[in-house]
Short mmCIF file of C-alpha atoms and ligand atoms in Angstrom, two decimals:
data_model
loop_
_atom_site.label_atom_id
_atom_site.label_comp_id
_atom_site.label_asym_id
_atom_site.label_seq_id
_atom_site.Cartn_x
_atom_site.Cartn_y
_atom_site.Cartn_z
CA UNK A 1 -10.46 28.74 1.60
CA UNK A 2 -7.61 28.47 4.22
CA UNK A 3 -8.21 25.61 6.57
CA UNK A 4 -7.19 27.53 9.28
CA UNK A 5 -7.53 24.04 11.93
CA UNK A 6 -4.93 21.90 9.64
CA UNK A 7 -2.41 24.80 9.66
CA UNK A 8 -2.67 25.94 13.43
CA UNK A 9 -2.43 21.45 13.90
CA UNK A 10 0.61 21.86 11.38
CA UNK A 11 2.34 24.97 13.28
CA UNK A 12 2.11 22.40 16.32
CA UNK A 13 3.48 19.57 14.84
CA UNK A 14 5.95 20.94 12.90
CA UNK A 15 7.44 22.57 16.32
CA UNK A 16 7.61 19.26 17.66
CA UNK A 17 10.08 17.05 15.36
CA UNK A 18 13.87 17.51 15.05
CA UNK A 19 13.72 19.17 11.90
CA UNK A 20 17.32 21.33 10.42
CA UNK A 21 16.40 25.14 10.25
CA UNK A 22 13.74 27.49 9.89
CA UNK A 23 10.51 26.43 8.96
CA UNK A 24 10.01 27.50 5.35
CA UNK A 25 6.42 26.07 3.63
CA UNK A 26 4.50 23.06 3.33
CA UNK A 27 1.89 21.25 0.58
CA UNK A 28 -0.07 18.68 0.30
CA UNK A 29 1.52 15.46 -0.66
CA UNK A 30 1.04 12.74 -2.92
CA UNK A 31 -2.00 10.11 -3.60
CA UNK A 32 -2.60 8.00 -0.59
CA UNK A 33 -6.03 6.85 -0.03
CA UNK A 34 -5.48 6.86 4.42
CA UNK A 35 -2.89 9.37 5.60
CA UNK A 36 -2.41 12.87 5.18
CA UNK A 37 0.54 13.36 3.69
CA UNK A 38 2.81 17.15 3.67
CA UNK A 39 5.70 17.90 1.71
CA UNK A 40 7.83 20.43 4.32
CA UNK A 41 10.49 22.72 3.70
CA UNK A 42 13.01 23.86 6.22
CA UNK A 43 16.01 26.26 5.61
CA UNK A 44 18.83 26.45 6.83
CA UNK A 45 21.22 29.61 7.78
CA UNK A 46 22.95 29.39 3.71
CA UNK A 47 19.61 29.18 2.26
CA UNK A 48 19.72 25.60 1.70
CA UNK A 49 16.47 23.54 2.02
CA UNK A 50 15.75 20.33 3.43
CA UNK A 51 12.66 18.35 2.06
CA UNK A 52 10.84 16.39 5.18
CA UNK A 53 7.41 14.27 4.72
CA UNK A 54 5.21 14.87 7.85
CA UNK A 55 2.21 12.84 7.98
CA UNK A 56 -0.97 12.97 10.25
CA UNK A 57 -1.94 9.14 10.56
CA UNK A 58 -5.34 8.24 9.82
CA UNK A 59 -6.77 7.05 12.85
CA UNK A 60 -9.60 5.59 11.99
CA UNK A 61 -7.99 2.87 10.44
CA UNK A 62 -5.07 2.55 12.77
CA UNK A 63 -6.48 2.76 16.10
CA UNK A 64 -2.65 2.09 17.76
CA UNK A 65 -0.52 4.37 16.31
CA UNK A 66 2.40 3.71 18.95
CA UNK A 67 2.53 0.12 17.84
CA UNK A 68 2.68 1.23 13.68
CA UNK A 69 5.61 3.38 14.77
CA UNK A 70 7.51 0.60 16.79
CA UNK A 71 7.07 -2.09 14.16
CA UNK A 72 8.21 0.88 11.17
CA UNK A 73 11.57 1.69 13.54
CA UNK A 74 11.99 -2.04 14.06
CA UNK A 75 11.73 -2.89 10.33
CA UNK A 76 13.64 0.31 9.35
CA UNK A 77 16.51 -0.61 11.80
CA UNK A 78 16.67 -3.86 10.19
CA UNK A 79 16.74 -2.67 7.01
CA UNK A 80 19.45 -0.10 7.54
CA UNK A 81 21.92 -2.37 8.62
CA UNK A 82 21.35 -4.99 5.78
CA UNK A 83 21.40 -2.13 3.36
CA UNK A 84 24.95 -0.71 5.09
CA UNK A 85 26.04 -4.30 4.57
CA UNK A 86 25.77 -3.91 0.87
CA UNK A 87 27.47 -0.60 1.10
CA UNK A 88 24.37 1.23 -0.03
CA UNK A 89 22.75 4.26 1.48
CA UNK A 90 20.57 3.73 4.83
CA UNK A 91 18.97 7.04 4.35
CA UNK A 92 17.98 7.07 0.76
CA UNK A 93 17.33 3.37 0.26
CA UNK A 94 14.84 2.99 3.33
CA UNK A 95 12.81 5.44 5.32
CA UNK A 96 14.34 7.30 8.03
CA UNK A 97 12.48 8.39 10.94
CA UNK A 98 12.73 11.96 12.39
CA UNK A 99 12.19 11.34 16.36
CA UNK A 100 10.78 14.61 18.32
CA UNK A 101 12.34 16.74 20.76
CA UNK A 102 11.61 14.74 23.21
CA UNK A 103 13.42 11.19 21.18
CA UNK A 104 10.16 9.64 20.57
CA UNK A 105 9.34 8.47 17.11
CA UNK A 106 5.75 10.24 17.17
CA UNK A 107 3.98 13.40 18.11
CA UNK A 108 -0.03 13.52 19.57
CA UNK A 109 -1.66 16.56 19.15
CA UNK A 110 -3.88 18.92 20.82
CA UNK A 111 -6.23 17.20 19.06
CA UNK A 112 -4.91 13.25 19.41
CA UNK A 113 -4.04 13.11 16.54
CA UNK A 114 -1.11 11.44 15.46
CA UNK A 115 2.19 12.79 13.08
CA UNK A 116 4.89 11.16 12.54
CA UNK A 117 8.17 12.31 10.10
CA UNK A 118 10.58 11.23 8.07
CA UNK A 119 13.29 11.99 5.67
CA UNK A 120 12.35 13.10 2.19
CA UNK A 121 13.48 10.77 -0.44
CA UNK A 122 15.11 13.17 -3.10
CA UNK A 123 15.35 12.80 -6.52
CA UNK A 124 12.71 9.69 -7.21
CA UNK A 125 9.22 9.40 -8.12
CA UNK A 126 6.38 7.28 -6.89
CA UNK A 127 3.79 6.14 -10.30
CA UNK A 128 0.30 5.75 -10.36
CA UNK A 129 0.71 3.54 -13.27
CA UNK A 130 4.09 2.32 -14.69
CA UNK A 131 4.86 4.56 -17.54
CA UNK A 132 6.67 1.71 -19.15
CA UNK A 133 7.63 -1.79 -18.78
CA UNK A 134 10.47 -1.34 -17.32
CA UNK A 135 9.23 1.09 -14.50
CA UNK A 136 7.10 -2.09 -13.55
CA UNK A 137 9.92 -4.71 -13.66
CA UNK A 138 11.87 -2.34 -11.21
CA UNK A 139 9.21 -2.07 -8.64
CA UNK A 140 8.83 -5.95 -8.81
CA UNK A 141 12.57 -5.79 -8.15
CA UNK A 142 12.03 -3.65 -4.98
CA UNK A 143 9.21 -5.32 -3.54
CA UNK A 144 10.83 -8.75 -4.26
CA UNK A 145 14.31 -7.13 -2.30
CA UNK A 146 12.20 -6.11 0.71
CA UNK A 147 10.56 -9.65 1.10
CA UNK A 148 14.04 -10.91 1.07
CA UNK A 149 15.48 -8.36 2.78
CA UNK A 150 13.01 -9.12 6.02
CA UNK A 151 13.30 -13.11 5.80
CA UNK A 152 15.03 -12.97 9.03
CA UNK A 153 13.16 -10.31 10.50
CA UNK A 154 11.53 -12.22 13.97
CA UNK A 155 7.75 -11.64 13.00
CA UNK A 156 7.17 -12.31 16.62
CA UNK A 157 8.38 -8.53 17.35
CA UNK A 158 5.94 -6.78 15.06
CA UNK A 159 2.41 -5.96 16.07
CA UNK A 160 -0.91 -6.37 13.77
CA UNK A 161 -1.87 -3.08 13.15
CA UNK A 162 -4.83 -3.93 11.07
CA UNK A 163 -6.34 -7.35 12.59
CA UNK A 164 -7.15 -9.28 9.77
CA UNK A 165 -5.83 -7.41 6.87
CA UNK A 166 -5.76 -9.58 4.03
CA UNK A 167 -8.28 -12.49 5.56
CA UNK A 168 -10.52 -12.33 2.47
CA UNK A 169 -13.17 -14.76 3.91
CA UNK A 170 -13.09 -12.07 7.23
CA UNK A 171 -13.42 -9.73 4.72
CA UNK A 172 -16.06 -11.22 3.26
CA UNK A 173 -17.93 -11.48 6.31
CA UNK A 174 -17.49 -7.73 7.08
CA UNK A 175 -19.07 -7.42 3.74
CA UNK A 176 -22.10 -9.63 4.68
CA UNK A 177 -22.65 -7.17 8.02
CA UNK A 178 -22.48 -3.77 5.85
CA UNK A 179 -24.94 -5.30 3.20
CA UNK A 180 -27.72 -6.48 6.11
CA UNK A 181 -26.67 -2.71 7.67
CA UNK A 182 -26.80 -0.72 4.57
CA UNK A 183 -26.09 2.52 6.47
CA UNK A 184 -26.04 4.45 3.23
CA UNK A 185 -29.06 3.11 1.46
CA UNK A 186 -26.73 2.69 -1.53
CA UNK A 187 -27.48 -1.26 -1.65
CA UNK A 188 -29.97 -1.38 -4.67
CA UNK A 189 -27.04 0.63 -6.79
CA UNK A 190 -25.15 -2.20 -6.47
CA UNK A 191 -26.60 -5.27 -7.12
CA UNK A 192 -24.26 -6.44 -9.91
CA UNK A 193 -20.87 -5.82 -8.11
CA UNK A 194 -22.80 -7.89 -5.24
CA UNK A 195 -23.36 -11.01 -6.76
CA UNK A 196 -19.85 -11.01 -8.65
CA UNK A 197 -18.67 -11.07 -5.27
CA UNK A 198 -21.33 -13.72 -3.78
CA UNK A 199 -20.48 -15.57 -6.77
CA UNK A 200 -16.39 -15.93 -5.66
CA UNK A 201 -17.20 -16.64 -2.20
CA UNK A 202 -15.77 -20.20 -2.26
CA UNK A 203 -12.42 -19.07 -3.70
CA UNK A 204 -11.80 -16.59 -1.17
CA UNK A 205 -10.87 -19.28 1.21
CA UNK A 206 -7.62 -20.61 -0.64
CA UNK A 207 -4.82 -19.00 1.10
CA UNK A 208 -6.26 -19.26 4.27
CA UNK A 209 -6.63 -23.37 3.50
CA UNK A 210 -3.31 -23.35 2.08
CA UNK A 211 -1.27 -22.27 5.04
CA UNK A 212 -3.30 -24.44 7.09
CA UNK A 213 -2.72 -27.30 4.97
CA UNK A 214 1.15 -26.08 5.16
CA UNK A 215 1.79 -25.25 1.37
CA UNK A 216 1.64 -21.32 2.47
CA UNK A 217 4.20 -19.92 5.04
CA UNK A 218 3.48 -16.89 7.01
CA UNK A 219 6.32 -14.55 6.08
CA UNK A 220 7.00 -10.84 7.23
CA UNK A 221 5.38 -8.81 4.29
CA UNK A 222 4.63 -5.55 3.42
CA UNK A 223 0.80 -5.71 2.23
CA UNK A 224 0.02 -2.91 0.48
CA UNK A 225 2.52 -2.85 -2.87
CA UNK A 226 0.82 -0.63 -5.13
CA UNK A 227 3.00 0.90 -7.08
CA UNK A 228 2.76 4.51 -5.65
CA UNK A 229 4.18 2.73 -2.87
CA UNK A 230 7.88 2.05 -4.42
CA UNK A 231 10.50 5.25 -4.92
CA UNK A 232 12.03 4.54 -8.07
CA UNK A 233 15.32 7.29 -8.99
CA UNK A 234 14.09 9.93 -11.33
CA UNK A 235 16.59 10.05 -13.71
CA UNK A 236 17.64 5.94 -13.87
CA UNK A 237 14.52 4.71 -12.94
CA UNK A 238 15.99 1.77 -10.84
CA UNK A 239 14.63 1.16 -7.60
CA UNK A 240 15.43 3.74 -4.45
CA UNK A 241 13.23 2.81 -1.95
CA UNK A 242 9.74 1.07 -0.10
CA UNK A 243 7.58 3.42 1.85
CA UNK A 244 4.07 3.35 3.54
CA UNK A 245 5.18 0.90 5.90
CA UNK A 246 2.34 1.46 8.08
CA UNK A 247 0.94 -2.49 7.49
CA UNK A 248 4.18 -4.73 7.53
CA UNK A 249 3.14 -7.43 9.70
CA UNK A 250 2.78 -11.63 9.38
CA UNK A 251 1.30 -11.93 6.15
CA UNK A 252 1.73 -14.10 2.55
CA UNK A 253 4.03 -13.75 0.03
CA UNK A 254 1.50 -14.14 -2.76
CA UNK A 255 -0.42 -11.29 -1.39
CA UNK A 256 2.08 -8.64 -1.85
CA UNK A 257 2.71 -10.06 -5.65
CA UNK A 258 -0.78 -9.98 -5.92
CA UNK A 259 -1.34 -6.32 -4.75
CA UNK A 260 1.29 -5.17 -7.16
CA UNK A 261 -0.40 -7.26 -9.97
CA UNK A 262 -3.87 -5.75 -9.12
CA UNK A 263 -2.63 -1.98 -9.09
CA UNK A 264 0.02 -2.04 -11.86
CA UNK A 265 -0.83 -4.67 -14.33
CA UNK A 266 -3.66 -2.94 -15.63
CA UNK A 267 -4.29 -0.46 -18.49
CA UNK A 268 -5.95 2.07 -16.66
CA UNK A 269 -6.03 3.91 -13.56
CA UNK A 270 -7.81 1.92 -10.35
CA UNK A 271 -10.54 4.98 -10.59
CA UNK A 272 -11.07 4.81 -14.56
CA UNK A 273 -14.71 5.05 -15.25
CA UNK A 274 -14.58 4.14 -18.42
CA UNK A 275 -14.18 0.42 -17.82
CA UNK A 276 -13.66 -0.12 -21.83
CA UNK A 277 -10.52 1.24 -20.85
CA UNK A 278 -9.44 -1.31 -18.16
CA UNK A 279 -8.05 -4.74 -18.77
CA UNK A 280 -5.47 -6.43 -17.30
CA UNK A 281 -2.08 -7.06 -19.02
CA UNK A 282 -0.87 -10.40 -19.12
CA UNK A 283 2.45 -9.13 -19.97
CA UNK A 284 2.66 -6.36 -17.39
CA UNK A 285 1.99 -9.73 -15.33
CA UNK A 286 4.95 -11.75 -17.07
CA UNK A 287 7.18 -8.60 -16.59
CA UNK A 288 6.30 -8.00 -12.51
CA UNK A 289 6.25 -12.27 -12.23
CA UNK A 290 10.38 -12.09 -13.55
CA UNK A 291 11.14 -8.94 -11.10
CA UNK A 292 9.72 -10.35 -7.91
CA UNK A 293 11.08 -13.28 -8.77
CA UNK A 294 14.40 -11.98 -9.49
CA UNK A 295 14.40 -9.96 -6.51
CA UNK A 296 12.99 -12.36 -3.57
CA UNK A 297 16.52 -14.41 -4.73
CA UNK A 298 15.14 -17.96 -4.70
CA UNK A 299 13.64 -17.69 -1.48
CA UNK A 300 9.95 -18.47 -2.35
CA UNK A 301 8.62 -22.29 -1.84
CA UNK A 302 7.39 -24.31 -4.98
CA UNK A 303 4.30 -23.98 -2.95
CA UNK A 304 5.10 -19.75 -2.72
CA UNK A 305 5.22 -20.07 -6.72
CA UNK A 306 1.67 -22.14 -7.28
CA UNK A 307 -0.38 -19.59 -5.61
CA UNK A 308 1.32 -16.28 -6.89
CA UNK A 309 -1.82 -16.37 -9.77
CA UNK A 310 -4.33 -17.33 -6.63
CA UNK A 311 -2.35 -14.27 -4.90
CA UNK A 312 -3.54 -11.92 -7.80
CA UNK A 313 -6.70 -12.73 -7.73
CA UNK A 314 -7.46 -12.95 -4.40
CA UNK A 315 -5.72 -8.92 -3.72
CA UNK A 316 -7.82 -7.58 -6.80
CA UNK A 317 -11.20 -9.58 -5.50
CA UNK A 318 -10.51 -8.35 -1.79
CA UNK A 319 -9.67 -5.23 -3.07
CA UNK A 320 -12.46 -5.00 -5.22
CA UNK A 321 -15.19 -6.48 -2.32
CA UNK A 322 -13.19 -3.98 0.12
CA UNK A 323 -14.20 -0.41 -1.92
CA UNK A 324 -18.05 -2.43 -2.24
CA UNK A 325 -18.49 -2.81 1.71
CA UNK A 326 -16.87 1.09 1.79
CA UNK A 327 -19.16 2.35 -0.54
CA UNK A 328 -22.22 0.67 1.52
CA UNK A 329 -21.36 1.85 4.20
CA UNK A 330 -20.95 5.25 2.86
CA UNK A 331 -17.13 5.92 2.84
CA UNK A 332 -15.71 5.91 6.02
CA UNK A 333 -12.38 3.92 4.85
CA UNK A 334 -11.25 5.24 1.70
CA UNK A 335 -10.25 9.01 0.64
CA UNK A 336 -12.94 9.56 -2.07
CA UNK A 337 -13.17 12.62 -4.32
CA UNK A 338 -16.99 12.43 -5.13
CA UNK A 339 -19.87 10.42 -3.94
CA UNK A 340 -19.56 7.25 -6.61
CA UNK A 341 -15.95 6.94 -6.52
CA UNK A 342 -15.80 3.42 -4.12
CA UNK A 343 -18.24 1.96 -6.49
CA UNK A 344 -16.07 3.04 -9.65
CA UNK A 345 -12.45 1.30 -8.00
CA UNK A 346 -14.91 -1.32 -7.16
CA UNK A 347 -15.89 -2.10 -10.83
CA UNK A 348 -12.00 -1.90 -11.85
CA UNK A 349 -11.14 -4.25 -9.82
CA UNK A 350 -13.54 -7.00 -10.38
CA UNK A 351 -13.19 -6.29 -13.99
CA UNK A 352 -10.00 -7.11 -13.45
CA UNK A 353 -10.41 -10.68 -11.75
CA UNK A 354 -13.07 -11.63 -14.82
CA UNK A 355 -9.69 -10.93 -16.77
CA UNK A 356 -7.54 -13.09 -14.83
CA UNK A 357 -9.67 -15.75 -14.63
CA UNK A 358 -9.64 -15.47 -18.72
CA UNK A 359 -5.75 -16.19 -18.32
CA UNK A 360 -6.40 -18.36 -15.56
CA UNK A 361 -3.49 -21.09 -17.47
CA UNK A 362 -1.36 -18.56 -18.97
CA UNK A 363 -0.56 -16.82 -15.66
CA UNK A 364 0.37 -20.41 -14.27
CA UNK A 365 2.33 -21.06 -17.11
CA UNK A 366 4.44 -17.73 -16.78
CA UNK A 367 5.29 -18.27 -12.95
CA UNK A 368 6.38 -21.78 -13.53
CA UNK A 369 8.72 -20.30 -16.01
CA UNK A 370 10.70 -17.40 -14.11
CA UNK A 371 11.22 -19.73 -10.45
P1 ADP B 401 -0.79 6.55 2.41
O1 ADP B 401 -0.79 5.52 3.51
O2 ADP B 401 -1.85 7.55 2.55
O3 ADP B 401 -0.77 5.87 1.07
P2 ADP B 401 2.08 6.99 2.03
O4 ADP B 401 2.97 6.73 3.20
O5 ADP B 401 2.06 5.97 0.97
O6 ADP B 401 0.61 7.34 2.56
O7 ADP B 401 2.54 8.39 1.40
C1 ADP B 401 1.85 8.97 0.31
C2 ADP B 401 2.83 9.25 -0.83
O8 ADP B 401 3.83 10.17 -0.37
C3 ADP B 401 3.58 8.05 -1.36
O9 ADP B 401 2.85 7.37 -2.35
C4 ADP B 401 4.87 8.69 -1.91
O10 ADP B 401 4.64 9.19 -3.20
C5 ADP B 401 5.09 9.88 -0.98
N1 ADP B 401 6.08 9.58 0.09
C6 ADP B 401 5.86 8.91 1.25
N2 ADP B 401 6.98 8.85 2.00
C7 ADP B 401 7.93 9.53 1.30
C8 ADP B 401 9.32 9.86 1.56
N3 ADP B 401 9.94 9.52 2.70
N4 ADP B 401 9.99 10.57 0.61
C9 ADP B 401 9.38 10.97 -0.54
N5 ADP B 401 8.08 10.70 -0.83
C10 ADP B 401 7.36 9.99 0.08
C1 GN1 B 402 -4.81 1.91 0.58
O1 GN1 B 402 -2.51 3.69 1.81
P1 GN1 B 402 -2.57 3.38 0.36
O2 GN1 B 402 -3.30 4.41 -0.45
O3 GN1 B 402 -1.18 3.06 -0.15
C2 GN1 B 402 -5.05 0.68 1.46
C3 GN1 B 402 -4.68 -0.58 0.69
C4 GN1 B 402 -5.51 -0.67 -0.58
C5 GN1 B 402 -5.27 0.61 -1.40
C6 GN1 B 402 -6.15 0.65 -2.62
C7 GN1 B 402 -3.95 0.70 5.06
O4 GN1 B 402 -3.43 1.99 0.27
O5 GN1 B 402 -4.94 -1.73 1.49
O6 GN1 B 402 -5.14 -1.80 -1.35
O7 GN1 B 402 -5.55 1.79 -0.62
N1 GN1 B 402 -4.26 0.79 2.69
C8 GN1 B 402 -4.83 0.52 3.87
O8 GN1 B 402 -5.64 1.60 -3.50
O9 GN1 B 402 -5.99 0.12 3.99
MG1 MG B 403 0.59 4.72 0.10
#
């Protein structure tokens, strides 16, 4: 059936942004679990088209749109000049934004909702899982570049978008609140997943201790590196360029290794059901641990290095605890194809963590040995 709403809040939108040509189609675009994402097509008096993404941010989870957009121009800015300073491409190797007709950098809606644009990245592919080792090690490379990249990016410019993002014991709390709630009623179909997570409650404070104690800097990160979240080039595979920048903002080195190491150094998909299926890959961990490495360029502390393993674990846990309290509370958060599907990424993920705590020594060893 046509959703005849989306397309007349499309036509709108699409009116809006300084876009080359005639309006030509649009689809539905790739496998992010917040925004709605469009693939557009414009064309041009020769026939030539011109790829845009529009999105329609989620705002339910980003109640201050305006502020996501300053701190992705700000960061984008940045990034364009250190990437001209390499002689690389500023328009392929980080995203562009398409400002309206009227020069702003966003467009509300009839509706309030709000779109934003931005150049299509041609001729690169984002993975849901690394088809080989190598398409990991690359995306390590990236994600280790952009931490480097931003070292002296002023984090006093960029708002929080998402208080509290990656404050696992906050997280935990929240947790706490949607169990005594139980909106859905869905508590008793959980009880396992609960008391793995009850059972982890003390660890979940570590990061938060450590930069207290001073072993953990607050850097400018990205915080959410899944791997569908890196362009790699279609044909060499190398990396082309970071999107989703929605959630850069003060955050912890180790958590954006760790997020990587939760989404790509497993065997399966986040949503396999068939947890026989899911373990996680010590040497998918080795191979990301000598990318990031590689790419961050010696600018991690020795106290950085120590917690990358604590890093992994505490993403994939938070992650984990994060689709429990969505599922609870009867999936508000997450896109979710069919009424169990929290409660499956849930079970991934803390399958997961019982494997890293398994390799507990071996994933020290391995970061020790690529610093
Ligand atoms: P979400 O926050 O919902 O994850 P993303 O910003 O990550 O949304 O976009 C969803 C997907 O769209 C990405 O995983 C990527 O595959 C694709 N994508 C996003 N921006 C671009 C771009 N500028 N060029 C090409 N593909 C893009
Ligand atoms: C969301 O937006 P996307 O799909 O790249 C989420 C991440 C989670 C991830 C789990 C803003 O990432 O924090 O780790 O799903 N993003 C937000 O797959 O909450
Ligand atoms: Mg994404």
């Amino acid at each position: 059936m046509r959703d005849t709403k989306l397309e007349r809040m499309m036509n709108e939108a699409i009116r809006c942004f300084q876009f080359k040509g005639t309006f030509h189609d649009f689809i539905k675009y790739g496998n992010g679990h917040i925004n709605d994402t469009f693939l557009v097509r414009f064309i041009d008096e020769n026939g030539k088209k011109t790829k845009y993404i529009l999105q329609r941010i989620n705002s339910n989870v980003f109640k201050r749109p305006a502020e996501v957009m300053s701190n992705i121009i700000k960061v984008t800015e940045h990034l364009k000049k250190a990437i001209e300073a390499y002689d690389g491409d500023p328009e392929r190797e980080t995203l562009t934004v398409i400002k309206t007709k009227s020069g702003r950098g966003y467009y509300i809606d009839g509706y309030g909702f709000c779109w934003r644009a931005f150049i299509f990245i041609t001729d690169s592919v984002s993975l849901d899982l690394p088809e080989d080792d190598n398409d990991f090690y690359q995306s390590a490379v990236a994600f280790g570049n952009f931490q480097r990249m931003l070292g002296d990016f002023p984090a006093s410019e960029l708002f929080e978008t998402i208080p509290n993002f990656h404050n696992t014991p906050k997280r935990y709390e929240n947790f706490l609140a949607s169990l005594e709630k139980n909106v859905s009623g869905r508590k008793d179909t959980a009880l396992e997943e609960i008391e793995f997570v009850n059972k982890r409650k003390d660890f979940m404070s570590l990061l938060e201790d450590s930069h207290k104690e001073g072993k953990l800097p607050l850097k400018v990160t990205h915080n959410d590196t899944k791997m569908n979240n890196v362009m790699l080039d279609k044909d060499t595979r190398e990396p082309v360029c970071v999107v989703d920048l929605d959630t850069i903002m003060p955050g912890y080195s180790v958590n954006d290794f760790g997020d990587s190491i939760r989404f790509g150094a497993s065997t399966a998909a986040e949503d396999e059901q068939d947890l026989s299926k899911v373990h996680f890959d010590i040497k998918l961990f080795e191979t990301y641990t000598r990318g990031f490495l590689k790419g961050c360029g010696g600018t991690l502390t020795q106290g950085e290095i120590d917690l990358l393993p604590a890093g992994a674990k505490m993403m994939t846990l938070e992650c984990g605890m994060r689709f429990l309290t969505d599922y609870i509370d009867g999936d508000t958060y997450f896109k979710t194809s069919y009424p169990e599907h929290n409660l499956v990424r849930c079970r991934t993920q803390f399958r997961l963590v019982e494997e890293m705590e398994q390799h507990w020594d071996e994933m020290q060893a391995i970061v020790q040995k690529y610093k």
